Amino acid sequence: MIVKPEPLPVVGWRELVDLPGIALSGIPAKIDTGARTSSLHARVLDQFERDGKPFVRFAVDWDDIAHEGEAVQVDRRGITSSNGETQTRFVIKTPLRIGSVTFRAELSLADRSDMKFPMLIGRTALRRRFVVDSGHSWLQSPHWAESDFQSAPP
């Protein structure tokens, strides 16, 4: 008997995502299969240890409010941006929800103030979880109107 795998959910080239471990929801994110690592627009405020594990406290400047969060720091690595520049960034691991799918994802904390989206979802987070339809938007964000994006953060 051959068992067919369940079809993967389809995401558009941009989606609203949640970071429940940091209490953030409805973050506009660009889905980018050309990027390996996902990134979040954040300013690092502090590094500290809790129960022998390294943590990082950061502020996510989004929706004209600095939302503070903290997460386990899993790495600090050089990441090459789309302009070819390599930056050393903090990397955290936290739950990420796209539509009804929640999973732990690695996110680099970066200054994305010059970018249109405060978050970028790279191919490592998407692999074996989603199929990307680059011709559509908001496929996992049903309550989002295209015109509402004009008021979303840069």
Short mmCIF file of C-alpha atoms in Angstrom, two decimals:
data_model
loop_
_atom_site.label_atom_id
_atom_site.label_comp_id
_atom_site.label_asym_id
_atom_site.label_seq_id
_atom_site.Cartn_x
_atom_site.Cartn_y
_atom_site.Cartn_z
CA MET A 1 0.00 0.00 0.00
CA ILE A 2 1.40 3.38 -1.04
CA VAL A 3 0.63 6.22 1.32
CA LYS A 4 0.50 9.65 -0.25
CA PRO A 5 1.87 12.42 1.93
CA GLU A 6 -0.54 15.18 2.94
CA PRO A 7 -0.20 18.23 0.69
CA LEU A 8 1.78 21.08 2.23
CA PRO A 9 0.04 24.40 2.93
CA VAL A 10 0.69 27.12 0.35
CA VAL A 11 2.07 30.53 1.33
CA GLY A 12 2.17 33.64 -0.81
CA TRP A 13 5.22 35.85 -1.26
CA ARG A 14 4.09 37.84 1.77
CA GLU A 15 2.18 36.67 4.84
CA LEU A 16 1.23 37.76 8.32
CA VAL A 17 3.07 35.68 10.91
CA ASP A 18 3.05 35.32 14.68
CA LEU A 19 5.85 34.86 17.19
CA PRO A 20 3.87 33.44 20.15
CA GLY A 21 7.00 32.96 22.30
CA ILE A 22 7.59 36.72 22.12
CA ALA A 23 3.89 37.69 22.23
CA LEU A 24 3.93 39.29 18.77
CA SER A 25 1.24 38.66 16.18
CA GLY A 26 0.28 39.89 12.73
CA ILE A 27 3.83 40.72 11.65
CA PRO A 28 4.04 41.39 7.90
CA ALA A 29 6.72 39.06 6.55
CA LYS A 30 8.28 38.60 3.14
CA ILE A 31 8.63 34.96 2.10
CA ASP A 32 12.09 34.70 0.52
CA THR A 33 13.33 31.34 -0.77
CA GLY A 34 16.56 33.06 -1.85
CA ALA A 35 17.48 33.72 1.77
CA ARG A 36 18.67 30.82 3.91
CA THR A 37 18.06 32.39 7.32
CA SER A 38 14.93 34.15 8.55
CA SER A 39 15.38 37.56 10.14
CA LEU A 40 13.47 39.89 12.41
CA HIS A 41 13.86 43.66 12.67
CA ALA A 42 15.14 44.13 16.23
CA ARG A 43 17.59 46.06 18.37
CA VAL A 44 19.58 44.01 20.88
CA LEU A 45 19.26 45.53 24.35
CA ASP A 46 21.04 43.07 26.61
CA GLN A 47 22.75 39.69 26.83
CA PHE A 48 22.36 37.61 29.99
CA GLU A 49 22.32 34.07 31.34
CA ARG A 50 19.37 32.20 32.78
CA ASP A 51 19.77 28.65 34.12
CA GLY A 52 23.19 28.50 32.47
CA LYS A 53 21.83 29.34 28.99
CA PRO A 54 22.68 32.50 27.04
CA PHE A 55 19.71 34.79 26.43
CA VAL A 56 19.29 37.99 24.49
CA ARG A 57 16.77 40.76 25.24
CA PHE A 58 15.71 42.84 22.26
CA ALA A 59 13.19 45.43 21.05
CA VAL A 60 11.15 44.87 17.93
CA ASP A 61 10.24 48.31 16.60
CA TRP A 62 6.99 47.64 14.84
CA ASP A 63 3.66 49.42 14.55
CA ASP A 64 5.25 52.56 16.12
CA ILE A 65 5.81 50.62 19.37
CA ALA A 66 9.00 49.02 20.70
CA HIS A 67 7.87 45.53 21.72
CA GLU A 68 10.41 43.94 24.05
CA GLY A 69 11.15 40.25 23.92
CA GLU A 70 13.75 37.79 25.05
CA ALA A 71 14.82 34.40 23.76
CA VAL A 72 17.59 31.85 24.01
CA GLN A 73 20.58 32.97 21.97
CA VAL A 74 21.57 29.93 19.93
CA ASP A 75 24.39 31.55 17.99
CA ARG A 76 26.13 34.68 16.86
CA ARG A 77 27.12 34.28 13.23
CA GLY A 78 28.08 36.10 10.10
CA ILE A 79 25.12 36.47 7.77
CA THR A 80 25.41 37.91 4.29
CA SER A 81 22.60 40.30 3.39
CA SER A 82 21.06 40.78 -0.04
CA ASN A 83 23.52 43.61 -0.78
CA GLY A 84 26.46 41.23 -0.25
CA GLU A 85 27.50 42.70 3.10
CA THR A 86 28.30 40.24 5.91
CA GLN A 87 27.15 41.23 9.41
CA THR A 88 27.58 39.42 12.70
CA ARG A 89 24.08 38.90 14.08
CA PHE A 90 22.51 37.32 17.13
CA VAL A 91 20.45 34.25 16.27
CA ILE A 92 17.52 33.14 18.42
CA LYS A 93 15.19 30.16 18.27
CA THR A 94 11.51 30.76 18.97
CA PRO A 95 8.09 29.44 17.91
CA LEU A 96 6.88 30.86 14.59
CA ARG A 97 3.30 30.51 13.34
CA ILE A 98 2.27 30.86 9.72
CA GLY A 99 -1.44 30.18 9.27
CA SER A 100 -2.22 27.12 11.39
CA VAL A 101 1.36 25.74 11.34
CA THR A 102 3.55 26.45 14.39
CA PHE A 103 7.19 25.36 14.59
CA ARG A 104 10.48 26.46 16.17
CA ALA A 105 12.54 28.62 13.85
CA GLU A 106 15.92 30.29 13.94
CA LEU A 107 15.76 34.06 13.42
CA SER A 108 18.64 36.47 13.09
CA LEU A 109 18.11 39.83 14.75
CA ALA A 110 18.88 42.55 12.22
CA ASP A 111 18.31 46.19 11.43
CA ARG A 112 15.62 45.97 8.75
CA SER A 113 14.58 49.63 9.03
CA ASP A 114 15.38 50.18 5.34
CA MET A 115 13.25 47.19 4.34
CA LYS A 116 9.54 47.17 3.57
CA PHE A 117 8.88 44.14 5.81
CA PRO A 118 9.97 43.87 9.47
CA MET A 119 10.43 40.12 9.02
CA LEU A 120 11.84 37.84 6.35
CA ILE A 121 11.09 34.09 6.27
CA GLY A 122 13.94 32.15 4.64
CA ARG A 123 14.01 28.74 2.99
CA THR A 124 15.25 26.84 6.07
CA ALA A 125 12.04 27.72 7.94
CA LEU A 126 9.88 26.88 4.90
CA ARG A 127 11.54 23.57 3.99
CA ARG A 128 9.20 20.56 4.23
CA ARG A 129 6.48 22.74 5.79
CA PHE A 130 5.17 24.96 2.98
CA VAL A 131 4.99 25.40 -0.76
CA VAL A 132 5.49 28.98 -1.98
CA ASP A 133 3.22 30.51 -4.64
CA SER A 134 5.11 33.66 -5.60
CA GLY A 135 2.16 34.95 -7.65
CA HIS A 136 -0.06 35.45 -4.61
CA SER A 137 -0.05 37.20 -1.22
CA TRP A 138 -1.67 36.60 2.16
CA LEU A 139 -2.72 33.00 1.42
CA GLN A 140 -2.33 32.09 5.11
CA SER A 141 -3.56 35.53 6.26
CA PRO A 142 -7.27 35.45 5.35
CA HIS A 143 -8.35 38.53 7.31
CA TRP A 144 -5.74 40.78 5.75
CA ALA A 145 -6.87 43.18 3.04
CA GLU A 146 -4.34 44.18 0.42
CA SER A 147 -5.12 47.87 1.00
CA ASP A 148 -4.42 47.50 4.73
CA PHE A 149 -0.77 46.88 3.98
CA GLN A 150 -0.31 50.57 3.20
CA SER A 151 -0.48 51.28 6.95
CA ALA A 152 1.82 48.42 7.90
CA PRO A 153 5.37 49.17 9.08
CA PRO A 154 8.19 49.63 6.59
#
